[in-house]
Tab-separated table of C-alpha atoms in Angstrom:
chain	number	residue	atom	x	y	z
V	197	MET	CA	-21.240	-96.073	-4.424
V	198	SER	CA	-18.418	-93.533	-4.802
V	199	TRP	CA	-16.725	-92.557	-8.047
V	200	LEU	CA	-13.585	-90.888	-9.250
V	201	GLY	CA	-14.312	-88.844	-12.373
V	202	LEU	CA	-11.370	-88.334	-14.720
V	203	ASP	CA	-11.349	-85.758	-17.506
V	204	PHE	CA	-8.479	-86.244	-19.941
V	205	GLY	CA	-8.335	-83.009	-21.951
V	206	SER	CA	-5.798	-82.262	-24.664
V	207	THR	CA	-3.358	-80.807	-22.142
V	208	ASN	CA	-4.436	-81.639	-18.596
V	209	LEU	CA	-5.969	-84.421	-16.563
V	210	LYS	CA	-8.559	-83.231	-14.060
V	211	ALA	CA	-10.331	-85.245	-11.396
V	212	ALA	CA	-13.363	-85.025	-9.134
V	213	LEU	CA	-14.983	-87.251	-6.514
V	214	PHE	CA	-18.671	-88.223	-6.580
V	215	LYS	CA	-20.553	-89.614	-3.598
V	216	ASN	CA	-24.257	-90.514	-3.485
V	217	ASN	CA	-24.655	-89.532	-7.165
V	218	THR	CA	-23.471	-86.011	-6.368
V	219	LEU	CA	-20.311	-84.045	-7.090
V	220	TYR	CA	-18.548	-84.250	-3.735
V	221	LYS	CA	-15.158	-82.652	-4.312
V	222	LYS	CA	-13.254	-81.171	-7.265
V	223	ILE	CA	-9.633	-82.254	-7.076
V	224	GLY	CA	-8.438	-80.156	-9.999
V	225	LYS	CA	-5.425	-81.038	-12.124
V	226	ILE	CA	-3.625	-84.239	-11.257
V	227	ASP	CA	-0.287	-85.570	-12.430
V	228	PHE	CA	-0.843	-88.344	-14.964
V	229	THR	CA	2.805	-89.406	-14.991
V	230	GLU	CA	2.661	-91.012	-11.524
V	231	PRO	CA	0.440	-93.520	-9.714
V	232	LEU	CA	-2.533	-91.963	-7.966
V	233	PRO	CA	-1.763	-91.291	-4.246
V	234	ASP	CA	-3.063	-94.034	-1.916
V	235	ASP	CA	-5.115	-91.700	0.262
V	236	LEU	CA	-7.076	-90.566	-2.776
V	237	LYS	CA	-7.522	-94.170	-3.926
V	238	ASP	CA	-9.283	-94.986	-0.673
V	239	GLU	CA	-12.031	-92.502	-1.457
V	240	PHE	CA	-13.771	-94.248	-4.375
V	241	ASP	CA	-14.935	-97.652	-5.630
V	242	SER	CA	-15.136	-97.030	-9.369
V	243	VAL	CA	-13.747	-94.726	-12.016
V	244	LEU	CA	-15.617	-92.900	-14.808
V	245	VAL	CA	-13.375	-91.625	-17.612
V	246	SER	CA	-14.053	-88.923	-20.198
V	247	SER	CA	-11.205	-88.505	-22.644
V	248	SER	CA	-10.453	-86.419	-25.697
V	249	LYS	CA	-7.411	-88.575	-26.414
V	250	SER	CA	-7.303	-91.716	-28.536
V	251	GLU	CA	-8.329	-94.983	-26.877
V	252	GLY	CA	-4.740	-96.255	-26.890
V	253	THR	CA	-3.316	-93.139	-25.278
V	254	THR	CA	-6.124	-93.012	-22.733
V	255	ASN	CA	-5.585	-96.652	-21.745
V	256	ALA	CA	-1.837	-96.149	-21.416
V	257	LEU	CA	-2.303	-93.074	-19.223
V	258	ILE	CA	-4.896	-94.827	-17.055
V	259	GLY	CA	-2.502	-97.774	-16.692
V	260	GLY	CA	0.167	-95.403	-15.365
V	261	LEU	CA	-2.177	-94.188	-12.633
V	262	GLN	CA	-2.342	-97.784	-11.218
V	263	LEU	CA	-5.929	-97.402	-10.078
V	264	ASN	CA	-6.814	-101.095	-9.494
V	265	LYS	CA	-10.504	-100.237	-9.528
V	266	LYS	CA	-13.409	-100.829	-11.857
V	267	ILE	CA	-13.034	-98.415	-14.790
V	268	ILE	CA	-15.856	-97.297	-17.076
V	269	THR	CA	-15.507	-94.875	-19.966
V	270	VAL	CA	-18.263	-92.491	-20.956
V	271	SER	CA	-18.488	-94.235	-24.354
V	272	ASP	CA	-19.170	-97.563	-22.660
V	273	ILE	CA	-22.504	-96.325	-21.387
V	274	LEU	CA	-23.371	-93.230	-23.402
V	275	THR	CA	-23.396	-93.450	-27.194
V	276	SER	CA	-23.531	-90.597	-29.688
V	277	GLU	CA	-27.139	-91.599	-30.343
V	278	ASP	CA	-27.934	-91.262	-26.642
V	279	VAL	CA	-27.101	-87.569	-26.951
V	280	CYS	CA	-29.056	-87.251	-30.218
V	281	VAL	CA	-26.005	-87.090	-32.482
V	282	HIS	CA	-26.457	-89.252	-35.579
V	283	ASP	CA	-24.149	-90.000	-38.519
V	284	TYR	CA	-21.317	-87.991	-37.031
V	285	GLY	CA	-18.628	-90.225	-38.517
V	286	GLU	CA	-15.134	-90.803	-37.141
V	287	PRO	CA	-13.628	-89.733	-34.837
V	288	ALA	CA	-16.830	-90.060	-32.853
V	289	PHE	CA	-18.598	-87.215	-31.095
V	290	GLY	CA	-16.459	-86.345	-28.071
V	291	GLU	CA	-17.135	-87.797	-24.622
V	292	ASP	CA	-16.879	-84.328	-23.070
V	293	ARG	CA	-19.555	-83.021	-25.437
V	294	ARG	CA	-21.812	-85.973	-24.618
V	295	LEU	CA	-21.555	-85.077	-20.932
V	296	TYR	CA	-22.322	-81.426	-21.691
V	297	PHE	CA	-25.571	-82.561	-23.317
V	298	LEU	CA	-26.629	-84.551	-20.238
V	299	ALA	CA	-25.803	-81.657	-17.934
V	300	MET	CA	-27.710	-79.119	-20.006
V	301	LYS	CA	-30.729	-81.383	-20.383
V	302	ASN	CA	-30.800	-81.674	-16.588
V	303	MET	CA	-30.677	-77.926	-16.084
V	304	ILE	CA	-33.088	-76.510	-18.657
V	305	SER	CA	-36.266	-77.323	-20.506
V	306	ASP	CA	-35.588	-75.113	-23.529
V	307	ASN	CA	-35.883	-76.455	-27.044
V	308	ASN	CA	-32.686	-74.922	-28.341
V	309	PHE	CA	-29.464	-74.953	-26.395
V	310	GLY	CA	-25.772	-74.916	-27.073
V	311	VAL	CA	-22.402	-74.910	-25.382
V	312	ILE	CA	-19.046	-73.397	-26.171
V	313	SER	CA	-16.144	-75.052	-24.402
V	314	PHE	CA	-12.905	-73.073	-24.114
V	315	GLY	CA	-9.986	-75.451	-23.860
V	316	THR	CA	-6.824	-76.284	-25.780
V	317	VAL	CA	-9.320	-77.014	-28.508
V	318	CYS	CA	-12.638	-75.170	-28.379
V	319	THR	CA	-15.865	-76.927	-29.272
V	320	LEU	CA	-19.245	-75.475	-30.085
V	321	SER	CA	-22.297	-77.750	-30.031
V	322	VAL	CA	-25.950	-76.889	-30.605
V	323	TRP	CA	-29.077	-79.000	-30.156
V	324	THR	CA	-32.588	-78.149	-31.284
V	325	LYS	CA	-35.616	-80.102	-30.128
V	326	ASP	CA	-33.375	-82.883	-28.833
V	327	THR	CA	-31.519	-83.310	-32.099
V	328	PHE	CA	-27.895	-82.326	-32.644
V	329	TYR	CA	-28.108	-79.345	-34.953
V	330	GLY	CA	-24.423	-78.840	-35.629
V	331	GLY	CA	-21.133	-77.701	-34.209
V	332	ASN	CA	-17.625	-76.503	-34.781
V	333	LEU	CA	-14.115	-77.056	-33.546
V	334	PHE	CA	-11.533	-74.307	-33.447
V	335	PRO	CA	-8.240	-73.732	-31.641
V	336	GLY	CA	-8.066	-72.333	-28.133
V	337	ARG	CA	-6.407	-69.011	-27.444
V	338	THR	CA	-3.218	-70.494	-25.999
V	339	SER	CA	-2.951	-72.886	-28.939
V	340	ILE	CA	-2.956	-69.940	-31.347
V	341	TYR	CA	-0.268	-68.138	-29.343
V	342	LYS	CA	1.863	-71.294	-29.488
V	343	THR	CA	1.291	-71.614	-33.232
V	344	LEU	CA	2.918	-68.258	-33.918
V	345	GLY	CA	5.902	-69.188	-31.754
V	346	ARG	CA	6.325	-72.486	-33.589
V	347	ALA	CA	5.795	-71.273	-37.128
V	348	THR	CA	8.170	-68.338	-36.977
V	349	SER	CA	11.337	-66.908	-35.531
V	350	LEU	CA	9.230	-64.662	-33.305
V	351	PRO	CA	9.807	-64.977	-29.577
V	352	GLU	CA	7.170	-67.177	-27.935
V	353	ILE	CA	4.624	-64.846	-26.390
V	354	GLU	CA	2.404	-66.042	-23.522
V	355	PRO	CA	-1.199	-64.820	-23.471
V	356	ASN	CA	-2.101	-62.305	-20.775
V	357	VAL	CA	-5.244	-62.783	-18.703
V	358	GLU	CA	-6.376	-59.398	-19.986
V	359	MET	CA	-7.220	-59.459	-23.675
V	360	SER	CA	-5.399	-56.975	-25.914
V	361	PHE	CA	-7.273	-54.729	-28.299
V	362	GLY	CA	-6.359	-52.042	-30.788
V	363	ARG	CA	-3.609	-51.495	-33.291
V	364	GLY	CA	-0.204	-52.933	-32.524
V	365	SER	CA	2.786	-50.630	-32.422
V	366	SER	CA	5.467	-53.248	-31.689
V	367	CYS	CA	5.938	-56.884	-32.578
V	368	VAL	CA	4.625	-58.080	-29.217
V	369	SER	CA	1.605	-55.765	-29.160
V	370	SER	CA	0.857	-56.639	-32.805
V	371	VAL	CA	0.771	-60.332	-31.974
V	372	ARG	CA	-1.274	-59.888	-28.798
V	373	SER	CA	-4.021	-57.744	-30.280
V	374	GLY	CA	-3.973	-59.672	-33.562
V	375	ILE	CA	-4.641	-62.978	-31.841
V	376	ASP	CA	-6.936	-61.701	-29.085
V	377	MET	CA	-9.182	-59.566	-31.308
V	378	GLY	CA	-9.128	-62.237	-33.976
V	379	TRP	CA	-10.012	-65.027	-31.572
V	380	ILE	CA	-12.968	-63.111	-30.085
V	381	ALA	CA	-14.183	-62.395	-33.633
V	382	MET	CA	-13.880	-66.110	-34.424
V	383	ILE	CA	-16.073	-67.045	-31.434
V	384	LYS	CA	-18.676	-64.386	-32.149
V	385	GLU	CA	-18.881	-65.296	-35.828
V	386	LEU	CA	-19.411	-68.993	-35.128
V	387	LYS	CA	-21.945	-68.316	-32.381
V	388	SER	CA	-23.857	-65.862	-34.570
V	389	LEU	CA	-24.208	-68.472	-37.314
V	390	TYR	CA	-26.425	-70.560	-35.023
V	391	ASP	CA	-28.198	-67.534	-33.526
V	392	SER	CA	-29.160	-66.486	-37.052
V	393	GLU	CA	-30.625	-69.917	-37.857
V	394	LEU	CA	-32.381	-70.862	-34.605
V	395	ASP	CA	-34.567	-68.881	-32.208
V	396	ASN	CA	-33.619	-68.287	-28.588
V	397	ILE	CA	-30.681	-70.580	-28.099
V	398	THR	CA	-29.741	-70.891	-24.440
V	399	TRP	CA	-25.950	-70.769	-24.498
V	400	PHE	CA	-23.680	-72.312	-21.892
V	401	VAL	CA	-19.959	-71.662	-21.703
V	402	THR	CA	-17.377	-73.707	-19.880
V	403	GLY	CA	-13.623	-74.251	-19.786
V	404	GLY	CA	-10.588	-72.488	-18.404
V	405	ASP	CA	-10.329	-69.743	-21.001
V	406	TYR	CA	-13.848	-68.485	-20.366
V	407	ASN	CA	-12.636	-65.845	-17.930
V	408	CYS	CA	-10.727	-63.916	-20.552
V	409	VAL	CA	-13.690	-63.709	-22.923
V	410	ALA	CA	-16.295	-63.186	-20.209
V	411	ASN	CA	-16.520	-59.429	-20.707
V	412	HIS	CA	-17.190	-59.861	-24.394
V	413	ILE	CA	-19.956	-62.446	-24.395
V	414	LYS	CA	-21.161	-62.662	-20.785
V	415	ASP	CA	-24.622	-61.194	-21.260
V	416	GLU	CA	-25.534	-63.840	-23.767
V	417	CYS	CA	-24.263	-66.958	-22.010
V	418	VAL	CA	-24.586	-68.972	-18.805
V	419	ASN	CA	-21.141	-69.667	-17.363
V	420	GLU	CA	-20.922	-73.183	-15.921
V	421	PRO	CA	-17.323	-74.171	-15.126
V	422	ASP	CA	-18.485	-77.575	-13.812
V	423	LEU	CA	-20.566	-78.531	-16.843
V	424	LEU	CA	-18.567	-81.711	-17.472
V	425	TRP	CA	-18.765	-82.814	-13.828
V	426	LYS	CA	-22.505	-82.117	-13.842
V	427	GLY	CA	-22.796	-84.358	-16.866
V	428	MET	CA	-20.930	-87.070	-14.946
V	429	GLU	CA	-23.310	-86.569	-12.032
V	430	ALA	CA	-26.252	-87.126	-14.335
V	431	LEU	CA	-24.616	-90.178	-15.895
V	432	ILE	CA	-23.583	-91.755	-12.587
V	433	SER	CA	-27.104	-91.429	-11.245
V	434	LYS	CA	-28.308	-93.541	-14.183
V	435	ILE	CA	-25.797	-96.363	-13.735
N	170	MET	CA	23.609	-54.815	-62.857
N	171	SER	CA	21.535	-57.973	-62.332
N	172	TRP	CA	20.178	-59.260	-59.042
N	173	LEU	CA	18.826	-62.406	-57.501
N	174	GLY	CA	16.079	-61.565	-55.019
N	175	LEU	CA	15.568	-64.084	-52.236
N	176	ASP	CA	12.486	-64.140	-50.002
N	177	PHE	CA	12.903	-66.379	-46.952
N	178	GLY	CA	9.387	-66.819	-45.570
N	179	SER	CA	8.504	-68.942	-42.563
N	180	THR	CA	8.036	-72.036	-44.723
N	181	ASN	CA	9.416	-71.443	-48.222
N	182	LEU	CA	12.281	-69.756	-50.006
N	183	LYS	CA	11.246	-67.943	-53.168
N	184	ALA	CA	13.465	-66.297	-55.752
N	185	ALA	CA	13.236	-63.815	-58.611
N	186	LEU	CA	15.679	-62.249	-61.080
N	187	PHE	CA	16.001	-58.508	-61.620
N	188	LYS	CA	17.669	-56.907	-64.649
N	189	ASN	CA	17.966	-53.178	-65.361
N	190	ASN	CA	16.172	-52.366	-62.101
N	191	THR	CA	13.129	-54.364	-63.226
N	192	LEU	CA	11.590	-57.671	-62.211
N	193	TYR	CA	12.810	-59.912	-65.033
N	194	LYS	CA	11.667	-63.402	-64.018
N	195	LYS	CA	9.936	-65.020	-61.062
N	196	ILE	CA	11.617	-68.327	-60.296
N	197	GLY	CA	9.158	-69.411	-57.593
N	198	LYS	CA	10.042	-71.737	-54.748
N	199	ILE	CA	13.608	-72.979	-54.639
N	200	ASP	CA	15.180	-75.715	-52.569
N	201	PHE	CA	17.225	-74.176	-49.765
N	202	THR	CA	18.836	-77.462	-48.772
N	203	GLU	CA	21.101	-77.625	-51.831
N	204	PRO	CA	23.560	-75.305	-53.610
N	205	LEU	CA	21.934	-73.041	-56.200
N	206	PRO	CA	22.191	-74.567	-59.722
N	207	ASP	CA	25.128	-73.179	-61.761
N	208	ASP	CA	23.019	-72.058	-64.719
N	209	LEU	CA	20.947	-69.876	-62.404
N	210	LYS	CA	24.094	-68.523	-60.757
N	211	ASP	CA	25.307	-67.210	-64.102
N	212	GLU	CA	22.288	-64.933	-64.379
N	213	PHE	CA	23.080	-62.395	-61.642
N	214	ASP	CA	25.889	-60.359	-60.082
N	215	SER	CA	24.462	-59.651	-56.643
N	216	VAL	CA	21.902	-60.983	-54.198
N	217	LEU	CA	19.257	-59.070	-52.243
N	218	VAL	CA	17.792	-60.977	-49.293
N	219	SER	CA	14.529	-60.428	-47.423
N	220	SER	CA	14.068	-62.819	-44.543
N	221	SER	CA	11.543	-63.426	-41.819
N	222	LYS	CA	13.955	-65.804	-40.101
N	223	SER	CA	16.552	-64.905	-37.486
N	224	GLU	CA	19.888	-63.536	-38.709
N	225	GLY	CA	21.699	-66.735	-37.718
N	226	THR	CA	19.266	-69.034	-39.510
N	227	THR	CA	19.222	-66.800	-42.577
N	228	ASN	CA	23.030	-66.755	-42.767
N	229	ALA	CA	23.230	-70.521	-42.390
N	230	LEU	CA	20.661	-71.082	-45.146
N	231	ILE	CA	22.388	-68.604	-47.474
N	232	GLY	CA	25.685	-70.377	-46.794
N	233	GLY	CA	24.137	-73.666	-47.924
N	234	LEU	CA	23.149	-72.119	-51.250
N	235	GLN	CA	26.886	-71.488	-52.015
N	236	LEU	CA	26.184	-68.324	-53.931
N	237	ASN	CA	29.712	-66.815	-54.040
N	238	LYS	CA	28.263	-63.422	-54.969
N	239	LYS	CA	27.873	-60.109	-53.227
N	240	ILE	CA	24.995	-60.429	-50.738
N	241	ILE	CA	22.970	-57.547	-49.327
N	242	THR	CA	20.088	-57.867	-46.906
N	243	VAL	CA	17.127	-55.518	-46.963
N	244	SER	CA	18.043	-54.364	-43.439
N	245	ASP	CA	21.515	-53.321	-44.621
N	246	ILE	CA	20.036	-50.570	-46.771
N	247	LEU	CA	16.485	-50.019	-45.567
N	248	THR	CA	15.893	-49.291	-41.885
N	249	SER	CA	12.588	-49.310	-40.031
N	250	GLU	CA	12.823	-45.504	-39.965
N	251	ASP	CA	13.160	-45.448	-43.775
N	252	VAL	CA	9.679	-46.941	-43.930
N	253	CYS	CA	8.347	-44.566	-41.266
N	254	VAL	CA	8.205	-47.135	-38.465
N	255	HIS	CA	9.575	-45.715	-35.208
N	256	ASP	CA	10.051	-47.284	-31.763
N	257	TYR	CA	8.875	-50.671	-32.954
N	258	GLY	CA	11.157	-52.567	-30.557
N	259	GLU	CA	12.580	-56.045	-31.049
N	260	PRO	CA	12.274	-58.131	-33.128
N	261	ALA	CA	12.510	-55.296	-35.659
N	262	PHE	CA	9.837	-54.488	-38.218
N	263	GLY	CA	9.989	-57.252	-40.828
N	264	GLU	CA	12.003	-56.909	-44.032
N	265	ASP	CA	9.037	-58.118	-46.072
N	266	ARG	CA	6.825	-55.414	-44.587
N	267	ARG	CA	9.487	-52.769	-45.353
N	268	LEU	CA	9.441	-53.856	-48.984
N	269	TYR	CA	5.651	-53.718	-49.069
N	270	PHE	CA	5.864	-50.066	-47.985
N	271	LEU	CA	8.272	-49.189	-50.819
N	272	ALA	CA	6.101	-50.970	-53.376
N	273	MET	CA	2.895	-49.291	-52.229
N	274	LYS	CA	4.521	-45.840	-52.118
N	275	ASN	CA	5.592	-46.382	-55.713
N	276	MET	CA	2.114	-47.333	-56.842
N	277	ILE	CA	-0.202	-44.861	-55.116
N	278	SER	CA	-0.332	-41.302	-53.880
N	279	ASP	CA	-2.988	-41.865	-51.205
N	280	ASN	CA	-2.496	-40.708	-47.663
N	281	ASN	CA	-3.733	-43.875	-46.015
N	282	PHE	CA	-2.752	-47.304	-47.189
N	283	GLY	CA	-2.332	-50.758	-45.767
N	284	VAL	CA	-1.432	-54.293	-46.669
N	285	ILE	CA	-2.526	-57.716	-45.474
N	286	SER	CA	-0.072	-60.475	-46.265
N	287	PHE	CA	-1.396	-64.039	-46.206
N	288	GLY	CA	1.418	-66.427	-45.410
N	289	THR	CA	2.331	-68.974	-42.752
N	290	VAL	CA	2.058	-65.940	-40.531
N	291	CYS	CA	-0.231	-63.135	-41.674
N	292	THR	CA	0.749	-59.522	-41.182
N	293	LEU	CA	-1.380	-56.417	-41.380
N	294	SER	CA	0.336	-53.017	-41.678
N	295	VAL	CA	-1.217	-49.572	-42.048
N	296	TRP	CA	0.416	-46.208	-42.775
N	297	THR	CA	-1.222	-42.803	-42.581
N	298	LYS	CA	0.408	-39.706	-43.996
N	299	ASP	CA	3.729	-41.509	-44.277
N	300	THR	CA	3.753	-42.652	-40.666
N	301	PHE	CA	3.277	-46.241	-39.560
N	302	TYR	CA	-0.125	-46.241	-37.904
N	303	GLY	CA	-0.153	-49.776	-36.565
N	304	GLY	CA	-0.412	-53.415	-37.430
N	305	ASN	CA	-1.113	-56.945	-36.344
N	306	LEU	CA	0.247	-60.425	-36.693
N	307	PHE	CA	-1.953	-63.491	-36.729
N	308	PRO	CA	-1.606	-67.101	-37.871
N	309	GLY	CA	-2.174	-68.151	-41.450
N	310	ARG	CA	-4.969	-70.538	-42.349
N	311	THR	CA	-2.725	-73.574	-42.802
N	312	SER	CA	-0.987	-72.831	-39.503
N	313	ILE	CA	-4.333	-72.996	-37.706
N	314	TYR	CA	-5.216	-76.295	-39.368
N	315	LYS	CA	-1.843	-77.684	-38.236
N	316	THR	CA	-2.437	-76.423	-34.706
N	317	LEU	CA	-5.549	-78.550	-34.278
N	318	GLY	CA	-3.708	-81.610	-35.558
N	319	ARG	CA	-0.841	-81.014	-33.137
N	320	ALA	CA	-2.850	-80.140	-30.058
N	321	THR	CA	-5.253	-83.062	-30.222
N	322	SER	CA	-5.805	-86.656	-31.178
N	323	LEU	CA	-7.863	-85.477	-34.170
N	324	PRO	CA	-6.665	-86.618	-37.575
N	325	GLU	CA	-4.628	-83.909	-39.312
N	326	ILE	CA	-6.954	-82.180	-41.758
N	327	GLU	CA	-5.569	-80.318	-44.776
N	328	PRO	CA	-7.307	-77.098	-45.807
N	329	ASN	CA	-9.313	-77.199	-49.045
N	330	VAL	CA	-8.913	-74.431	-51.606
N	331	GLU	CA	-12.646	-73.800	-51.208
N	332	MET	CA	-13.508	-72.334	-47.830
N	333	SER	CA	-16.082	-74.193	-45.727
N	334	PHE	CA	-19.065	-72.436	-44.218
N	335	GLY	CA	-22.018	-73.417	-42.092
N	336	ARG	CA	-22.628	-75.743	-39.206
N	337	GLY	CA	-20.540	-78.864	-38.970
N	338	SER	CA	-22.244	-82.232	-38.834
N	339	SER	CA	-19.132	-84.410	-38.520
N	340	CYS	CA	-15.735	-83.986	-36.927
N	341	VAL	CA	-14.088	-83.062	-40.220
N	342	SER	CA	-16.787	-80.624	-41.326
N	343	SER	CA	-16.847	-79.091	-37.819
N	344	VAL	CA	-13.114	-78.416	-37.999
N	345	ARG	CA	-13.206	-77.080	-41.558
N	346	SER	CA	-16.039	-74.609	-41.094
N	347	GLY	CA	-14.861	-73.688	-37.601
N	348	ILE	CA	-11.421	-72.680	-38.815
N	349	ASP	CA	-12.445	-71.208	-42.169
N	350	MET	CA	-15.329	-69.089	-40.878
N	351	GLY	CA	-13.310	-68.126	-37.838
N	352	TRP	CA	-10.254	-67.136	-39.845
N	353	ILE	CA	-12.268	-64.942	-42.240
N	354	ALA	CA	-13.914	-63.291	-39.214
N	355	MET	CA	-10.442	-62.686	-37.737
N	356	ILE	CA	-9.271	-60.921	-40.903
N	357	LYS	CA	-12.410	-58.810	-41.237
N	358	GLU	CA	-12.342	-57.798	-37.577
N	359	LEU	CA	-8.717	-56.665	-37.728
N	360	LYS	CA	-9.210	-54.832	-41.003
N	361	SER	CA	-12.339	-53.106	-39.743
N	362	LEU	CA	-10.463	-51.745	-36.728
N	363	TYR	CA	-8.328	-49.613	-39.030
N	364	ASP	CA	-11.211	-48.761	-41.373
N	365	SER	CA	-13.128	-47.430	-38.369
N	366	GLU	CA	-10.238	-45.203	-37.299
N	367	LEU	CA	-8.906	-43.876	-40.639
N	368	ASP	CA	-10.661	-42.599	-43.753
N	369	ASN	CA	-10.316	-44.258	-47.142
N	370	ILE	CA	-7.534	-46.713	-46.576
N	371	THR	CA	-6.294	-48.212	-49.850
N	372	TRP	CA	-5.817	-51.874	-49.011
N	373	PHE	CA	-3.405	-54.200	-50.756
N	374	VAL	CA	-3.382	-57.944	-50.267
N	375	THR	CA	-0.597	-60.339	-51.107
N	376	GLY	CA	0.542	-63.874	-50.317
N	377	GLY	CA	-0.374	-67.384	-51.333
N	378	ASP	CA	-3.520	-67.734	-49.247
N	379	TYR	CA	-5.177	-64.698	-50.827
N	380	ASN	CA	-7.004	-66.829	-53.378
N	381	CYS	CA	-9.115	-68.601	-50.798
N	382	VAL	CA	-10.295	-65.368	-49.158
N	383	ALA	CA	-10.647	-63.442	-52.418
N	384	ASN	CA	-14.411	-63.879	-52.649
N	385	HIS	CA	-14.897	-62.507	-49.165
N	386	ILE	CA	-12.848	-59.315	-49.294
N	387	LYS	CA	-12.081	-58.753	-52.968
N	388	ASP	CA	-14.145	-55.629	-53.520
N	389	GLU	CA	-12.264	-53.781	-50.846
N	390	CYS	CA	-8.680	-54.698	-51.710
N	391	VAL	CA	-6.111	-54.542	-54.508
N	392	ASN	CA	-4.577	-57.970	-55.047
N	393	GLU	CA	-0.845	-57.735	-55.766
N	394	PRO	CA	0.860	-61.142	-55.603
N	395	ASP	CA	4.224	-59.561	-56.502
N	396	LEU	CA	4.165	-56.847	-53.853
N	397	LEU	CA	7.419	-58.004	-52.264
N	398	TRP	CA	9.230	-58.229	-55.613
N	399	LYS	CA	7.938	-54.773	-56.531
N	400	GLY	CA	9.411	-53.517	-53.280
N	401	MET	CA	12.742	-55.093	-54.249
N	402	GLU	CA	12.494	-53.406	-57.661
N	403	ALA	CA	12.056	-50.055	-55.959
N	404	LEU	CA	14.925	-50.751	-53.573
N	405	ILE	CA	17.320	-52.005	-56.264
N	406	SER	CA	16.718	-48.902	-58.361
N	407	LYS	CA	17.925	-46.813	-55.412
N	408	ILE	CA	21.158	-48.721	-54.820
């Protein structure tokens, strides 16, 4: 059985192919405004979808891809309770975060583990002894840069790969170091809350913006860019 | 001579009346989509404008108020150099921040002083021995809440007056504590950069969102909600 994995994030759609219950090929970003190319369609039997968008939006976007295959969403087969998250309320615990749990459980035997995902929206999720301990959501770095452009008459400033530190001496340098230093502080503060309450949390990090914070938190975290795909691997092997 | 002071922030227009070089009455928020009421127009001879918007937008908004009085902008009479800010580049050092400098200079004799302004956009500005030492810009608390609503399919969550702390156990509590704890950490990190580099900075804080952070930084800062109007007072007395 071969699968196409789709990951609808807030900004991008990413895809990967799975064969024999194993991640076979990462396809990367794909265009969700056009039908999927025929040669790619020939490579899989079924589709597994993880989405951070609403059900309606997800269905509309999947419709546009014209897949004509069997489609399963993560929620269809993996509930919040399956990943030890109870009474979370609405909107439900994210499908991406459910997959992170499966992936981490497959990789480690530690009691306490957590993951910080750096995307358009960042999520932090911590489990202790197989129970969801708590988490946070906060904006991604690029989202904060865009916020300043939207809210003000300031020119829109794009984030650099290199983080900016130190006092600003111009408008642009004041924005860059303000956001970059502030965002790192935000991450460290949230992470330290859990480190102060639980012993020896094994931390994973994933998501596109990890590279720019790597120097600041790398010693304390395991970087796993494919954490979501590894969760799909684990899920597919159970179907 | 009597003046109407106008403060065009990113979101609101606020007004105050000045008589005999003194703040006479704070009018609060006024509607910038309609002509100024006649009874208010009778109370002043001239208008002093501080704006964080572009010159074109500011002029258009002032036009809509139909003031028919002499109008002076802060930039007309107070340059960046007048407030000891050199080589700042474009966009120029904000008119609000220039007024903060005048107000602080009038109130204290300390060598090192700074101000954090909590608005739609937050600004941090530090002077040492009458030279601009550096500053930062970062998003206000409400702006960050709006960012998450815009960037995602999450329901838009309004900030509470009370800050949220601790691990989140639901989507809403995860967003609230993520943003609130993160935003406080952002402020403290930026402030501490300057405290680590300069001795005995006298810190002022101003702006609507000060109340919600007051408990977390109050011992270290002088709260002055009228800092901008006090800067206008100082400027008007020099005209």
